C-alpha cells in the first residue's frame, strides 16, 4: 500500500502512546503509576454535566453552526474580556473539537510550503507535526532552564528569516510548567509587529498558575499585537473536560473565517451537547478551579521536593500547568543488566519496566536531558511512584 508522503513525516503522539501503554499494563493487572497522562484527575463539575443532560433531554442533539453556537461564542467573548482584557466579536471566534483541533485549523489556514514557524523547545509534542502536515518548516529555538525555558530575544532574532510566518508561544507551558513574564512578552510582541509575524498563543493552562503568578495574554498588550495574534484556549484543563473536546480560537476575522471554512470540510461543528456544557462551564460557578489548583499546588510542592532528593535528578519549581520537567542527564551512562541508559527514552523504558512508573521522555518535547511527570494523580499515587523510581535509580550501576 502506498500512503501519502505526509504521513511518513509524522510520529504518533508520544504522550498518548505512553498513556496507552500504561493503561494496557494496568488492564493486565499490573500496578502501574501513570505520570504520563496530561489531564486533570478530577471529575467534570456536576453543574456542567447537568447542563449536558438538559441539552440531551431538550433534544439539542442536532447539527449546529460550524464554528459553534452564538450562545457559546458570546460566553467566550465575555470570558476573554473579563479575564484577558480582550475584545472580540462573534465573527472573530471559532469553537472547535478541542484546543488541538483549533491549532490544527490555524496551521491549515495560515501555512503553505516554504513558510517557517518558530517553536521554542521544549515544546508540546504536536506543534512540529502539525506544521509538517501543512508542508511548512518548524524552526526550533532551544531554551534553557537558567532562563526559565523562555525564548531568548537574541536567539529569536537570529532565527527569523524572510520566510517566517508565525511564532508559537505556550504559556504556561507543557511540558515545563514555565510561564512568560510581561517584559519578555512585550519584547516578542515588538519584534512580531515590526516583522509582521503572527503569534499563535496557546493559553490552555492559563487558569492553573501558582504563587501569585498572573497570566498575561500577549494579545492584550496593545492593539498592534492583537492584530497579529491568534489566541487558543479551551475547557479541557481548566474545567476537567478533556473528553468533551471543546476548544476555541480568537483572532483576526479573516483568519477565523478561513479556519471556519477548513472546519466545515473536516469535522463540521463541535458536539452540540458539549457546547451547551461549555456555556455552563464559562458562565456558571467557577469555585471548582481554585479548589483544583490548590490541590495541584500541594502535589507540585511534594513532587519537586522528592525529585530533588533523588541522586542524579534536579527539578525546578514550575509556575503553572500540572507538569514537572526534571533534568536527568546525570543518569545517562549508568547501566542496568548490562544495558546503558543513553537518553530519556532509555530511562523512561527502564522506569516503566523496573518501577512500573510511566513518564514521558524529554526527547518527545525536543529536550533529551529531561523527562516529564504529570502530577494529575493523587498524592498517594505520586508518593508510591516516586518511592519506586527512587529505588530503581539507586540500583543503577
Coordinates of C-alpha atoms in Angstrom, one line a residue:
X1 CA 0.0 0.0 0.0
X2 CA 1.3 3.4 -0.9
X3 CA 0.4 6.0 1.7
X4 CA 0.6 9.8 1.4
X5 CA 4.1 11.2 1.8
X6 CA 3.0 13.5 4.6
X7 CA 2.3 10.5 6.8
X8 CA 5.9 9.5 6.7
X9 CA 6.9 12.8 8.3
X10 CA 4.9 12.2 11.4
X11 CA 5.0 10.0 14.5
X12 CA 2.2 9.2 16.9
X13 CA 1.8 11.4 19.9
X14 CA 4.4 10.2 22.4
X15 CA 2.3 11.3 25.4
X16 CA -0.8 9.4 24.2
X17 CA 1.4 6.4 23.4
X18 CA 2.9 6.3 26.9
X19 CA -0.6 6.7 28.4
X20 CA -1.9 3.9 26.3
X21 CA 0.9 1.6 27.2
X22 CA 0.5 2.3 30.9
X23 CA -3.3 1.6 30.7
X24 CA -2.7 -1.6 28.8
X25 CA -0.4 -2.8 31.6
X26 CA -3.0 -1.8 34.2
X27 CA -5.6 -3.8 32.2
X28 CA -3.3 -6.8 32.6
X29 CA -3.4 -6.4 36.3
X30 CA -0.1 -4.6 36.7
X31 CA 0.2 -1.9 39.4
X32 CA 1.4 1.0 37.2
X33 CA 1.7 4.5 38.5
X34 CA 0.9 6.7 35.5
X35 CA 2.8 10.0 35.4
X36 CA 2.3 10.3 31.7
X37 CA -1.3 11.5 31.3
X38 CA -1.9 15.1 30.6
X39 CA -5.4 15.5 32.0
X40 CA -6.8 16.5 35.4
X41 CA -7.8 13.6 37.6
X42 CA -10.9 15.5 38.9
X43 CA -14.4 14.7 37.6
X44 CA -16.1 17.4 35.5
X45 CA -18.2 19.5 37.9
X46 CA -21.8 18.5 38.4
X47 CA -23.3 21.7 37.1
X48 CA -21.5 21.2 33.8
X49 CA -22.6 17.6 33.5
X50 CA -26.2 18.6 34.3
X51 CA -26.2 21.2 31.6
X52 CA -25.2 18.4 29.1
X53 CA -28.0 16.2 30.4
X54 CA -30.5 19.0 30.0
X55 CA -29.3 19.5 26.4
X56 CA -30.0 15.9 25.7
X57 CA -33.4 15.9 27.3
X58 CA -34.3 19.1 25.4
X59 CA -33.3 17.5 22.1
X60 CA -30.3 19.7 21.5
X61 CA -28.7 16.9 19.6
X62 CA -28.6 18.1 16.0
X63 CA -26.1 20.0 13.9
X64 CA -25.1 23.5 15.0
X65 CA -23.3 26.2 13.0
X66 CA -19.9 25.0 12.0
X67 CA -17.9 27.4 14.3
X68 CA -20.1 27.0 17.3
X69 CA -23.4 28.3 18.6
X70 CA -23.8 32.1 19.3
X71 CA -24.5 31.4 23.0
X72 CA -21.1 29.8 23.4
X73 CA -19.3 32.4 21.3
X74 CA -20.9 35.1 23.5
X75 CA -19.7 33.3 26.6
X76 CA -16.2 33.0 25.2
X77 CA -16.1 36.7 24.3
X78 CA -17.2 37.7 27.8
X79 CA -14.6 35.4 29.3
X80 CA -11.8 36.9 27.1
X81 CA -12.9 40.4 28.1
X82 CA -13.2 39.8 31.8
X83 CA -10.1 37.5 32.2
X84 CA -7.8 38.8 29.5
X85 CA -8.9 42.3 28.7
X86 CA -9.5 41.3 25.1
X87 CA -12.4 42.4 22.9
X88 CA -13.6 40.1 20.2
X89 CA -16.8 39.9 18.2
X90 CA -18.5 36.6 17.5
X91 CA -17.1 36.6 13.9
X92 CA -13.6 36.6 15.5
X93 CA -14.2 33.4 17.5
X94 CA -14.4 29.8 16.4
X95 CA -15.2 26.8 18.6
X96 CA -13.5 23.5 17.6
X97 CA -13.2 19.9 18.9
X98 CA -10.5 20.7 21.5
X99 CA -7.6 23.2 21.5
X100 CA -5.5 20.8 19.5
X101 CA -8.1 21.0 16.7
X102 CA -8.0 24.8 17.0
X103 CA -4.3 24.7 16.5
X104 CA -4.6 22.4 13.5
X105 CA -7.2 24.6 11.9
X106 CA -4.8 27.6 12.3
X107 CA -2.0 25.6 10.6
X108 CA -4.3 24.7 7.7
X109 CA -5.5 28.3 7.3
X110 CA -2.1 30.0 7.6
X111 CA 0.8 27.8 6.4
X112 CA 2.0 26.9 2.9
X113 CA 5.1 25.2 1.5
X114 CA 8.1 27.3 2.3
X115 CA 6.7 29.0 5.3
X116 CA 8.7 28.8 8.6
X117 CA 7.2 28.6 12.0
X118 CA 9.3 29.3 15.1
X119 CA 8.8 27.0 18.1
X120 CA 10.7 27.3 21.4
X121 CA 11.9 23.9 22.8
X122 CA 10.9 22.2 25.0
X123 CA 7.6 22.2 23.0
X124 CA 4.3 20.4 23.1
X125 CA 4.7 17.3 21.0
X126 CA 2.1 18.2 18.4
X127 CA 3.4 21.6 17.3
X128 CA 6.1 20.4 14.9
X129 CA 4.0 17.7 13.4
X130 CA 1.0 19.9 12.7
X131 CA 3.4 22.3 10.9
X132 CA 4.9 19.5 8.8
X133 CA 1.4 18.2 7.9
X134 CA 0.8 21.5 6.2
X135 CA 4.1 21.5 4.3
X136 CA 5.7 24.2 6.4
X137 CA 9.0 24.1 8.3
X138 CA 9.3 24.0 12.1
X139 CA 12.2 26.2 13.2
X140 CA 13.3 25.2 16.7
X141 CA 14.8 27.6 19.3
X142 CA 16.3 25.8 22.2
X143 CA 15.6 27.5 25.5
X144 CA 17.5 27.0 28.8
X145 CA 16.5 26.1 32.3
X146 CA 18.5 29.0 33.6
X147 CA 16.2 31.4 31.6
X148 CA 13.1 29.6 32.9
X149 CA 12.7 27.9 29.5
X150 CA 11.6 31.3 28.0
X151 CA 12.6 32.2 24.4
X152 CA 15.7 34.3 24.3
X153 CA 15.2 37.5 22.3
X154 CA 18.7 37.3 20.7
X155 CA 18.0 33.7 19.7
X156 CA 14.6 34.7 18.3
X157 CA 16.1 37.5 16.1
X158 CA 18.7 35.1 14.7
X159 CA 16.0 32.5 13.7
X160 CA 13.7 35.0 11.9
X161 CA 14.0 34.9 8.1
X162 CA 12.0 36.3 5.2
X163 CA 10.0 33.0 5.3
X164 CA 9.0 33.3 9.0
X165 CA 5.2 33.2 9.2
X166 CA 4.5 32.6 12.8
X167 CA 5.8 32.1 16.3
X168 CA 4.1 29.6 18.7
X169 CA 4.0 30.5 22.4
X170 CA 2.7 28.2 25.1
X171 CA 2.3 29.9 28.5
X172 CA 2.0 28.2 31.0
X173 CA 4.0 25.5 29.2
X174 CA 3.5 21.9 28.5
X175 CA 6.0 20.2 29.4
X176 CA 8.0 22.6 31.6
X177 CA 5.3 24.5 33.6
X178 CA 7.1 27.7 32.8
X179 CA 5.2 30.9 32.1
X180 CA 6.2 34.1 30.3
X181 CA 6.5 37.4 32.2
X182 CA 5.2 40.6 30.8
X183 CA 8.6 42.0 29.9
X184 CA 9.5 39.1 27.6
X185 CA 6.1 39.1 26.0
X186 CA 6.5 42.8 25.2
X187 CA 9.9 42.2 23.6
X188 CA 8.5 39.3 21.5
X189 CA 5.4 41.4 20.5
X190 CA 7.6 44.3 19.4
X191 CA 9.5 42.0 17.1
X192 CA 6.4 40.3 15.8
X193 CA 4.7 43.6 14.9
X194 CA 7.8 45.0 13.3
X195 CA 8.4 41.9 11.2
X196 CA 4.7 41.2 10.6
X197 CA 4.9 37.7 12.1
X198 CA 1.8 36.0 13.6
X199 CA 1.8 34.9 17.2
X200 CA -0.1 31.7 18.0
X201 CA -0.7 31.9 21.7
X202 CA -1.6 28.6 23.3
X203 CA -3.1 29.6 26.7
X204 CA -4.8 26.3 27.6
X205 CA -3.2 26.2 31.1
X206 CA -3.8 29.9 31.9
X207 CA -6.0 29.1 35.0
X208 CA -3.5 26.7 36.5
X209 CA -0.9 29.0 38.0
X210 CA 0.8 29.2 41.4
X211 CA 2.5 31.5 43.9
X212 CA 0.5 34.6 42.8
X213 CA 1.7 34.4 39.2
X214 CA -0.7 36.3 36.9
X215 CA -1.2 35.0 33.4
X216 CA -1.0 37.7 30.7
X217 CA -2.1 37.1 27.1
X218 CA 0.3 38.6 24.6
X219 CA -2.7 39.7 22.6
X220 CA -3.7 42.1 25.4
X221 CA -0.5 44.2 25.3
X222 CA -1.7 46.6 22.6
X223 CA -3.8 46.9 19.5
X224 CA -0.9 46.3 17.2
X225 CA 0.0 42.9 18.5
X226 CA -3.7 41.9 18.9
X227 CA -4.0 42.2 15.1
X228 CA -1.2 39.6 14.7
X229 CA -2.2 37.2 17.4
X230 CA -4.5 34.1 17.4
X231 CA -5.4 33.1 21.0
X232 CA -6.1 29.5 21.6
X233 CA -7.8 28.1 24.7
X234 CA -10.3 25.6 25.8
X235 CA -12.0 23.9 28.7
X236 CA -10.1 20.6 28.9
X237 CA -7.7 21.7 31.6
X238 CA -9.5 24.5 33.5
X239 CA -12.7 22.6 33.9
X240 CA -11.5 19.0 33.7
X241 CA -13.3 18.5 30.4
X242 CA -10.7 16.6 28.3
X243 CA -13.2 14.2 26.8
X244 CA -15.8 16.8 26.0
X245 CA -13.5 18.2 23.2
X246 CA -14.2 21.9 23.3
X247 CA -11.5 24.3 22.4
X248 CA -11.6 27.7 20.8
X249 CA -9.6 30.4 19.0
X250 CA -10.0 34.1 18.7
X251 CA -8.2 36.4 16.3
X252 CA -8.3 38.4 13.1
X253 CA -11.6 37.9 11.4
X254 CA -10.1 36.9 8.1
X255 CA -8.1 34.0 9.7
X256 CA -11.1 32.9 11.8
X257 CA -13.2 32.8 8.7
X258 CA -10.6 30.7 6.9
X259 CA -10.5 28.3 9.9
X260 CA -14.3 28.1 9.7
X261 CA -14.0 27.0 6.1
X262 CA -11.4 24.4 6.9
X263 CA -13.5 23.0 9.8
X264 CA -16.6 22.9 7.6
X265 CA -14.8 20.3 5.4
X266 CA -13.4 18.2 8.3
X267 CA -15.4 17.9 11.5
X268 CA -18.2 20.4 10.9
X269 CA -19.5 21.6 14.3
X270 CA -18.2 20.5 17.7
X271 CA -20.6 18.2 19.6
X272 CA -23.8 20.1 20.3
X273 CA -24.2 18.7 23.8
X274 CA -20.6 19.6 24.7
X275 CA -21.2 23.1 23.5
X276 CA -24.1 23.5 26.0
X277 CA -21.9 22.1 28.7
X278 CA -19.2 24.6 27.8
X279 CA -21.7 27.5 28.1
X280 CA -22.3 26.4 31.7
X281 CA -18.6 26.0 32.3
X282 CA -17.9 29.5 31.3
X283 CA -20.9 31.3 32.8
X284 CA -21.7 29.1 35.9
X285 CA -19.9 28.9 39.2
X286 CA -16.1 29.0 39.0
X287 CA -15.2 27.7 42.5
X288 CA -14.1 24.4 41.1
X289 CA -11.0 25.9 39.6
X290 CA -9.3 27.3 42.7
X291 CA -10.1 24.1 44.5
X292 CA -8.4 22.1 41.8
X293 CA -5.4 24.4 41.6
X294 CA -4.9 24.3 45.4
X295 CA -4.8 20.5 45.2
X296 CA -2.4 20.6 42.3
X297 CA -0.2 23.0 44.3
X298 CA 0.2 20.5 47.1
X299 CA 1.2 17.8 44.7
X300 CA 3.6 20.2 42.8
X301 CA 5.5 21.1 46.0
X302 CA 5.7 17.5 47.1
X303 CA 6.9 16.1 43.8
X304 CA 9.5 18.8 43.3
X305 CA 10.9 18.2 46.8
X306 CA 11.0 14.5 46.4
X307 CA 12.6 14.6 42.9
X308 CA 15.4 16.9 44.2
X309 CA 16.3 14.3 46.8
X310 CA 16.9 11.6 44.3
X311 CA 20.5 11.2 43.3
X312 CA 21.1 12.4 39.7
X313 CA 17.9 14.4 39.4
X314 CA 17.3 18.1 39.7
X315 CA 13.9 19.7 39.3
X316 CA 12.9 23.4 39.2
X317 CA 9.6 24.6 40.6
X318 CA 7.0 25.2 37.8
X319 CA 4.9 28.3 37.7
X320 CA 1.9 26.7 36.1
X321 CA 0.1 23.7 34.5
X322 CA 0.5 20.3 36.2
X323 CA 3.8 19.0 35.0
X324 CA 7.4 18.9 36.3
X325 CA 10.3 18.6 33.9
X326 CA 13.3 17.4 35.9
X327 CA 16.8 17.3 34.5
X328 CA 18.0 13.6 34.5
X329 CA 21.2 14.0 32.3
X330 CA 23.4 12.9 35.2
X331 CA 21.8 9.5 35.0
X332 CA 22.9 8.9 31.4
X333 CA 25.8 6.5 31.1
X334 CA 24.6 4.4 34.0
X335 CA 23.6 0.8 33.3
X336 CA 21.1 -2.0 34.3
X337 CA 21.5 -5.6 33.4
X338 CA 24.4 -4.6 31.1
X339 CA 22.2 -2.1 29.2
X340 CA 23.4 1.5 29.2
X341 CA 21.0 4.4 29.6
X342 CA 21.8 6.7 26.7
X343 CA 19.0 9.2 26.8
X344 CA 15.5 10.0 28.1
X345 CA 13.7 7.2 26.1
X346 CA 16.0 4.6 27.6
X347 CA 15.4 6.0 31.1
X348 CA 11.6 6.1 30.6
X349 CA 11.6 2.5 29.4
X350 CA 13.7 1.4 32.4
X351 CA 11.4 3.2 34.9
X352 CA 8.3 1.6 33.3
X353 CA 9.9 -1.9 33.4
X354 CA 11.7 -1.7 36.8
X355 CA 9.5 0.7 38.7
X356 CA 6.2 0.3 36.9
X357 CA 6.0 4.1 36.7
X358 CA 5.1 5.7 33.4
X359 CA 6.9 9.0 32.5
X360 CA 7.3 10.7 29.1
X361 CA 10.8 11.0 27.7
X362 CA 12.1 14.5 27.1
X363 CA 13.2 13.8 23.5
X364 CA 9.5 13.9 22.6
X365 CA 9.5 17.5 23.6
X366 CA 12.8 18.4 21.9
X367 CA 14.8 18.2 25.2
X368 CA 16.5 14.9 25.7
X369 CA 18.1 15.8 29.1
X370 CA 14.7 15.8 30.8
X371 CA 11.7 13.7 31.4
X372 CA 8.1 14.8 32.1
X373 CA 6.0 13.9 35.1
X374 CA 2.3 14.8 35.3
X375 CA 1.1 15.3 38.8
X376 CA -2.5 14.9 37.8
X377 CA -2.7 11.9 40.2
X378 CA -3.4 11.5 43.9
X379 CA -0.7 12.3 46.4
X380 CA -0.7 8.6 47.5
X381 CA -0.1 7.6 43.9
X382 CA 2.6 10.2 43.4
X383 CA 4.3 9.0 46.7
X384 CA 4.2 5.4 45.7
X385 CA 5.5 6.1 42.2
X386 CA 8.4 8.2 43.4
X387 CA 9.3 5.6 46.0
X388 CA 9.6 3.1 43.2
X389 CA 11.5 5.4 41.0
X390 CA 14.0 6.3 43.7
X391 CA 14.6 2.6 44.4
X392 CA 15.0 1.9 40.7
X393 CA 17.5 4.8 40.2
X394 CA 19.5 3.7 43.2
X395 CA 20.0 0.3 41.7
X396 CA 21.6 1.7 38.5
X397 CA 25.3 0.9 38.1

